[in-house]
Short mmCIF file of N, CA and C in Angstrom, two decimals:
data_model
loop_
_atom_site.label_atom_id
_atom_site.label_comp_id
_atom_site.label_asym_id
_atom_site.label_seq_id
_atom_site.Cartn_x
_atom_site.Cartn_y
_atom_site.Cartn_z
N UNK A 1 -23.07 4.27 -21.34
CA UNK A 1 -23.64 3.29 -20.39
C UNK A 1 -22.79 3.29 -19.13
N UNK A 2 -23.40 3.49 -18.07
CA UNK A 2 -22.71 3.52 -16.73
C UNK A 2 -23.03 2.25 -15.97
N UNK A 3 -22.03 1.46 -15.78
CA UNK A 3 -22.18 0.23 -15.01
C UNK A 3 -21.36 0.27 -13.74
N UNK A 4 -21.89 -0.27 -12.72
CA UNK A 4 -21.13 -0.30 -11.41
C UNK A 4 -21.35 -1.66 -10.84
N UNK A 5 -20.29 -2.15 -10.18
CA UNK A 5 -20.34 -3.43 -9.46
C UNK A 5 -20.21 -3.17 -8.00
N UNK A 6 -20.90 -3.98 -7.23
CA UNK A 6 -20.83 -3.87 -5.77
C UNK A 6 -19.78 -4.90 -5.30
N UNK A 7 -18.62 -4.39 -4.86
CA UNK A 7 -17.53 -5.31 -4.42
C UNK A 7 -17.88 -6.11 -3.22
N UNK A 8 -18.95 -5.71 -2.50
CA UNK A 8 -19.36 -6.48 -1.39
C UNK A 8 -20.32 -7.64 -1.73
N UNK A 9 -20.80 -7.59 -2.96
CA UNK A 9 -21.71 -8.64 -3.48
C UNK A 9 -20.95 -9.94 -3.50
N UNK A 10 -21.51 -11.03 -3.06
CA UNK A 10 -20.85 -12.34 -3.09
C UNK A 10 -20.97 -13.13 -4.37
N UNK A 11 -21.79 -12.64 -5.31
CA UNK A 11 -21.92 -13.35 -6.58
C UNK A 11 -20.62 -13.20 -7.32
N UNK A 12 -20.26 -14.21 -8.19
CA UNK A 12 -19.12 -14.06 -9.04
C UNK A 12 -19.17 -12.76 -9.89
N UNK A 13 -18.03 -12.19 -10.20
CA UNK A 13 -17.98 -10.94 -10.91
C UNK A 13 -18.65 -11.05 -12.25
N UNK A 14 -18.44 -12.17 -12.99
CA UNK A 14 -19.03 -12.22 -14.31
C UNK A 14 -20.51 -12.21 -14.24
N UNK A 15 -21.15 -12.74 -13.18
CA UNK A 15 -22.56 -12.65 -13.03
C UNK A 15 -23.03 -11.28 -12.71
N UNK A 16 -22.22 -10.50 -11.95
CA UNK A 16 -22.52 -9.15 -11.67
C UNK A 16 -22.44 -8.27 -12.91
N UNK A 17 -21.46 -8.55 -13.79
CA UNK A 17 -21.37 -7.84 -15.05
C UNK A 17 -22.62 -8.12 -15.88
N UNK A 18 -23.01 -9.36 -16.01
CA UNK A 18 -24.18 -9.72 -16.75
C UNK A 18 -25.40 -9.06 -16.22
N UNK A 19 -25.52 -9.03 -14.90
CA UNK A 19 -26.68 -8.46 -14.23
C UNK A 19 -26.74 -6.93 -14.45
N UNK A 20 -25.61 -6.25 -14.47
CA UNK A 20 -25.56 -4.87 -14.68
C UNK A 20 -25.98 -4.52 -16.11
N UNK A 21 -25.54 -5.27 -17.09
CA UNK A 21 -25.90 -5.04 -18.48
C UNK A 21 -27.38 -5.44 -18.67
N UNK A 22 -27.78 -6.50 -18.02
CA UNK A 22 -29.24 -6.90 -18.17
C UNK A 22 -30.13 -5.83 -17.64
N UNK A 23 -29.75 -5.20 -16.48
CA UNK A 23 -30.52 -4.13 -15.92
C UNK A 23 -30.57 -2.93 -16.88
N UNK A 24 -29.37 -2.63 -17.42
CA UNK A 24 -29.30 -1.44 -18.37
C UNK A 24 -30.28 -1.66 -19.53
N UNK A 25 -30.34 -2.87 -20.01
CA UNK A 25 -31.31 -3.19 -21.13
C UNK A 25 -32.72 -3.10 -20.64
N UNK A 26 -33.01 -3.67 -19.48
CA UNK A 26 -34.43 -3.71 -18.95
C UNK A 26 -34.93 -2.26 -18.69
N UNK A 27 -33.99 -1.37 -18.22
CA UNK A 27 -34.41 -0.08 -17.87
C UNK A 27 -34.34 0.92 -19.04
N UNK A 28 -33.96 0.44 -20.25
CA UNK A 28 -33.98 1.28 -21.42
C UNK A 28 -32.73 2.09 -21.64
N UNK A 29 -31.72 1.89 -20.81
CA UNK A 29 -30.46 2.61 -20.95
C UNK A 29 -29.74 2.14 -22.23
N UNK A 30 -29.91 0.89 -22.50
CA UNK A 30 -29.38 0.28 -23.77
C UNK A 30 -30.58 -0.28 -24.59
N UNK A 31 -30.66 0.11 -25.76
CA UNK A 31 -31.79 -0.31 -26.58
C UNK A 31 -31.35 -1.30 -27.69
N UNK A 32 -32.27 -2.15 -28.25
CA UNK A 32 -31.84 -3.02 -29.28
C UNK A 32 -31.13 -2.25 -30.45
N UNK A 33 -30.00 -2.84 -30.86
CA UNK A 33 -29.19 -2.22 -31.86
C UNK A 33 -28.05 -1.34 -31.33
N UNK A 34 -28.17 -0.95 -30.05
CA UNK A 34 -27.08 -0.18 -29.46
C UNK A 34 -25.82 -0.97 -29.31
N UNK A 35 -24.75 -0.27 -29.52
CA UNK A 35 -23.37 -0.94 -29.39
C UNK A 35 -22.89 -0.77 -27.96
N UNK A 36 -22.36 -1.80 -27.35
CA UNK A 36 -21.80 -1.68 -26.01
C UNK A 36 -20.37 -1.25 -26.10
N UNK A 37 -19.81 -0.64 -25.03
CA UNK A 37 -18.38 -0.39 -25.01
C UNK A 37 -17.63 -1.71 -25.23
N UNK A 38 -16.41 -1.57 -25.69
CA UNK A 38 -15.60 -2.82 -25.88
C UNK A 38 -15.40 -3.46 -24.53
N UNK A 39 -15.09 -4.76 -24.61
CA UNK A 39 -14.79 -5.52 -23.32
C UNK A 39 -13.60 -4.93 -22.63
N UNK A 40 -12.62 -4.41 -23.41
CA UNK A 40 -11.45 -3.80 -22.77
C UNK A 40 -11.90 -2.50 -22.03
N UNK A 41 -12.72 -1.71 -22.67
CA UNK A 41 -13.17 -0.46 -22.01
C UNK A 41 -13.98 -0.80 -20.75
N UNK A 42 -14.84 -1.83 -20.86
CA UNK A 42 -15.67 -2.20 -19.68
C UNK A 42 -14.78 -2.72 -18.57
N UNK A 43 -13.78 -3.46 -18.88
CA UNK A 43 -12.89 -4.00 -17.87
C UNK A 43 -12.11 -2.87 -17.14
N UNK A 44 -11.75 -1.88 -17.89
CA UNK A 44 -11.02 -0.73 -17.22
C UNK A 44 -12.01 0.05 -16.47
N UNK A 45 -13.25 0.27 -16.98
CA UNK A 45 -14.27 1.08 -16.25
C UNK A 45 -14.60 0.36 -14.93
N UNK A 46 -14.71 -0.94 -14.91
CA UNK A 46 -15.12 -1.73 -13.73
C UNK A 46 -13.94 -2.16 -12.91
N UNK A 47 -12.75 -1.96 -13.46
CA UNK A 47 -11.53 -2.39 -12.71
C UNK A 47 -11.50 -3.87 -12.42
N UNK A 48 -11.84 -4.66 -13.48
CA UNK A 48 -11.78 -6.14 -13.40
C UNK A 48 -11.13 -6.68 -14.64
N UNK A 49 -10.78 -7.92 -14.60
CA UNK A 49 -10.12 -8.58 -15.75
C UNK A 49 -11.02 -8.65 -16.96
N UNK A 50 -10.41 -8.47 -18.13
CA UNK A 50 -11.14 -8.46 -19.38
C UNK A 50 -11.80 -9.87 -19.61
N UNK A 51 -11.20 -10.95 -19.18
CA UNK A 51 -11.83 -12.26 -19.35
C UNK A 51 -13.08 -12.39 -18.50
N UNK A 52 -13.13 -11.76 -17.32
CA UNK A 52 -14.33 -11.75 -16.54
C UNK A 52 -15.48 -11.05 -17.25
N UNK A 53 -15.14 -9.89 -17.84
CA UNK A 53 -16.13 -9.15 -18.57
C UNK A 53 -16.63 -10.01 -19.76
N UNK A 54 -15.71 -10.61 -20.51
CA UNK A 54 -16.10 -11.45 -21.65
C UNK A 54 -16.98 -12.63 -21.24
N UNK A 55 -16.70 -13.21 -20.11
CA UNK A 55 -17.49 -14.27 -19.65
C UNK A 55 -18.93 -13.87 -19.35
N UNK A 56 -19.13 -12.65 -18.76
CA UNK A 56 -20.44 -12.15 -18.49
C UNK A 56 -21.11 -11.81 -19.75
N UNK A 57 -20.47 -11.22 -20.76
CA UNK A 57 -21.08 -10.86 -22.02
C UNK A 57 -21.44 -12.12 -22.78
N UNK A 58 -20.62 -13.11 -22.73
CA UNK A 58 -20.92 -14.41 -23.45
C UNK A 58 -22.19 -15.04 -22.89
N UNK A 59 -22.37 -14.94 -21.58
CA UNK A 59 -23.60 -15.48 -21.00
C UNK A 59 -24.84 -14.78 -21.57
N UNK A 60 -24.73 -13.49 -21.68
CA UNK A 60 -25.85 -12.66 -22.21
C UNK A 60 -26.09 -12.97 -23.73
N UNK A 61 -24.99 -13.27 -24.46
CA UNK A 61 -25.13 -13.67 -25.78
C UNK A 61 -25.88 -15.01 -25.87
N UNK A 62 -25.49 -15.95 -24.98
CA UNK A 62 -26.18 -17.24 -24.96
C UNK A 62 -27.65 -17.13 -24.57
N UNK A 63 -28.04 -16.11 -23.81
CA UNK A 63 -29.39 -15.89 -23.46
C UNK A 63 -30.16 -15.13 -24.52
N UNK A 64 -29.42 -14.72 -25.54
CA UNK A 64 -30.07 -14.03 -26.71
C UNK A 64 -30.24 -12.55 -26.48
N UNK A 65 -29.58 -12.00 -25.50
CA UNK A 65 -29.72 -10.57 -25.21
C UNK A 65 -28.71 -9.71 -25.95
N UNK A 66 -27.49 -10.30 -26.35
CA UNK A 66 -26.51 -9.61 -26.98
C UNK A 66 -26.12 -10.36 -28.29
N UNK A 67 -25.59 -9.63 -29.26
CA UNK A 67 -25.06 -10.19 -30.45
C UNK A 67 -23.59 -9.76 -30.64
N UNK A 68 -22.74 -10.69 -30.97
CA UNK A 68 -21.34 -10.43 -31.17
C UNK A 68 -21.14 -10.42 -32.72
N UNK A 69 -20.69 -9.30 -33.21
CA UNK A 69 -20.56 -9.18 -34.69
C UNK A 69 -19.12 -8.71 -34.95
N UNK A 70 -18.43 -9.54 -35.77
CA UNK A 70 -17.08 -9.18 -36.14
C UNK A 70 -17.02 -7.82 -36.86
N UNK A 71 -16.19 -7.01 -36.33
CA UNK A 71 -16.01 -5.66 -36.90
C UNK A 71 -17.02 -4.62 -36.37
N UNK A 72 -18.07 -5.09 -35.75
CA UNK A 72 -19.06 -4.16 -35.17
C UNK A 72 -19.17 -4.24 -33.67
N UNK A 73 -18.47 -5.16 -33.10
CA UNK A 73 -18.52 -5.25 -31.67
C UNK A 73 -19.75 -5.98 -31.13
N UNK A 74 -20.08 -5.61 -29.94
CA UNK A 74 -21.17 -6.21 -29.22
C UNK A 74 -22.39 -5.34 -29.24
N UNK A 75 -23.52 -5.80 -29.73
CA UNK A 75 -24.71 -4.97 -29.75
C UNK A 75 -25.85 -5.66 -29.01
N UNK A 76 -26.83 -4.86 -28.59
CA UNK A 76 -28.01 -5.34 -27.93
C UNK A 76 -28.92 -5.97 -29.06
N UNK A 77 -29.34 -7.19 -28.79
CA UNK A 77 -30.20 -7.96 -29.75
C UNK A 77 -31.58 -7.37 -29.84
N UNK A 78 -32.18 -7.53 -30.99
CA UNK A 78 -33.62 -7.19 -31.14
C UNK A 78 -34.43 -7.95 -30.14
N UNK A 79 -35.40 -7.34 -29.48
CA UNK A 79 -36.23 -7.96 -28.53
C UNK A 79 -35.61 -8.21 -27.18
N UNK A 80 -34.34 -7.77 -27.01
CA UNK A 80 -33.73 -8.01 -25.72
C UNK A 80 -34.32 -7.22 -24.58
N UNK A 81 -34.91 -6.09 -24.90
CA UNK A 81 -35.53 -5.28 -23.83
C UNK A 81 -36.71 -6.00 -23.22
N UNK A 82 -37.44 -6.73 -24.01
CA UNK A 82 -38.55 -7.52 -23.46
C UNK A 82 -38.10 -8.70 -22.68
N UNK A 83 -37.07 -9.39 -23.25
CA UNK A 83 -36.57 -10.63 -22.57
C UNK A 83 -35.86 -10.27 -21.29
N UNK A 84 -35.12 -9.19 -21.27
CA UNK A 84 -34.32 -8.83 -20.13
C UNK A 84 -35.22 -8.62 -18.90
N UNK A 85 -36.25 -7.84 -19.03
CA UNK A 85 -37.07 -7.52 -17.91
C UNK A 85 -37.72 -8.75 -17.30
N UNK A 86 -38.16 -9.62 -18.17
CA UNK A 86 -38.74 -10.92 -17.69
C UNK A 86 -37.70 -11.76 -16.98
N UNK A 87 -36.48 -11.79 -17.53
CA UNK A 87 -35.40 -12.61 -16.90
C UNK A 87 -35.12 -12.07 -15.50
N UNK A 88 -35.07 -10.74 -15.35
CA UNK A 88 -34.86 -10.17 -14.03
C UNK A 88 -35.91 -10.59 -13.05
N UNK A 89 -37.17 -10.58 -13.46
CA UNK A 89 -38.25 -10.98 -12.61
C UNK A 89 -38.16 -12.42 -12.25
N UNK A 90 -37.84 -13.26 -13.21
CA UNK A 90 -37.68 -14.70 -12.94
C UNK A 90 -36.60 -14.97 -11.95
N UNK A 91 -35.43 -14.30 -12.16
CA UNK A 91 -34.30 -14.49 -11.19
C UNK A 91 -34.71 -14.05 -9.80
N UNK A 92 -35.48 -12.94 -9.70
CA UNK A 92 -35.94 -12.51 -8.40
C UNK A 92 -36.93 -13.49 -7.76
N UNK A 93 -37.74 -14.05 -8.64
CA UNK A 93 -38.68 -15.09 -8.07
C UNK A 93 -37.92 -16.37 -7.55
N UNK A 94 -36.98 -16.76 -8.31
CA UNK A 94 -36.15 -17.93 -7.88
C UNK A 94 -35.40 -17.59 -6.59
N UNK A 95 -34.84 -16.40 -6.51
CA UNK A 95 -34.15 -16.01 -5.30
C UNK A 95 -35.06 -15.94 -4.08
N UNK A 96 -36.24 -15.36 -4.29
CA UNK A 96 -37.22 -15.28 -3.19
C UNK A 96 -37.61 -16.70 -2.76
N UNK A 97 -37.91 -17.57 -3.74
CA UNK A 97 -38.30 -18.96 -3.38
C UNK A 97 -37.17 -19.66 -2.65
N UNK A 98 -35.94 -19.39 -3.06
CA UNK A 98 -34.80 -20.03 -2.32
C UNK A 98 -34.70 -19.56 -0.88
N UNK A 99 -34.98 -18.31 -0.65
CA UNK A 99 -34.99 -17.82 0.76
C UNK A 99 -36.12 -18.51 1.56
N UNK A 100 -37.18 -18.95 0.84
CA UNK A 100 -38.24 -19.63 1.53
C UNK A 100 -38.03 -21.16 1.63
N UNK A 101 -36.95 -21.55 1.06
CA UNK A 101 -36.66 -23.06 1.09
C UNK A 101 -37.05 -23.85 -0.11
N UNK A 102 -37.49 -23.20 -1.18
CA UNK A 102 -37.83 -23.90 -2.43
C UNK A 102 -36.67 -23.89 -3.37
N UNK A 103 -36.57 -25.01 -4.09
CA UNK A 103 -35.51 -25.11 -5.06
C UNK A 103 -36.03 -24.55 -6.45
N UNK A 104 -35.14 -24.28 -7.42
CA UNK A 104 -35.61 -23.87 -8.75
C UNK A 104 -36.58 -24.90 -9.35
N UNK A 105 -36.28 -26.15 -9.11
CA UNK A 105 -37.20 -27.23 -9.67
C UNK A 105 -38.57 -27.15 -8.98
N UNK A 106 -38.67 -26.78 -7.68
CA UNK A 106 -39.92 -26.59 -7.00
C UNK A 106 -40.69 -25.49 -7.69
N UNK A 107 -40.00 -24.36 -8.06
CA UNK A 107 -40.67 -23.25 -8.72
C UNK A 107 -41.19 -23.66 -10.04
N UNK A 108 -40.42 -24.48 -10.84
CA UNK A 108 -40.82 -24.95 -12.14
C UNK A 108 -42.12 -25.74 -12.01
N UNK A 109 -42.09 -26.64 -10.99
CA UNK A 109 -43.30 -27.46 -10.76
C UNK A 109 -44.52 -26.63 -10.40
N UNK A 110 -44.24 -25.55 -9.60
CA UNK A 110 -45.38 -24.71 -9.27
C UNK A 110 -45.91 -23.96 -10.52
N UNK A 111 -45.07 -23.55 -11.37
CA UNK A 111 -45.51 -22.88 -12.55
C UNK A 111 -46.26 -23.84 -13.52
N UNK A 112 -45.81 -25.09 -13.52
CA UNK A 112 -46.53 -26.07 -14.34
C UNK A 112 -47.87 -26.42 -13.70
N UNK A 113 -48.06 -26.06 -12.47
CA UNK A 113 -49.34 -26.32 -11.82
C UNK A 113 -49.45 -27.71 -11.15
N UNK A 114 -48.32 -28.37 -10.97
CA UNK A 114 -48.38 -29.68 -10.39
C UNK A 114 -48.21 -29.69 -8.90
N UNK A 115 -47.98 -28.55 -8.38
CA UNK A 115 -47.82 -28.47 -6.84
C UNK A 115 -48.79 -27.50 -6.30
#
């Protein structure tokens, strides 16, 4: 798995780590059941602090995209490929709406059909 971060990106590094892994899952580079490199290896590969990597990975675990298993490391969760692609599109939608002056709550209301 080849991950790269854009040092010019203004988002926090842990969000960039999560986004890079999310993209790898959505694009099929990482499939359900695949084991990710260790957090230590990822931190060295990306030249960032291991705690930053762990924070990004924990966020993906909380989203249901990754599973942390003692003795087996971090693996891509079953169904993560379907969820990851949708999450990317939702994030893009919210970002586009923000550029047009809408809040995330405005987008939610639009989806519910009340606006």
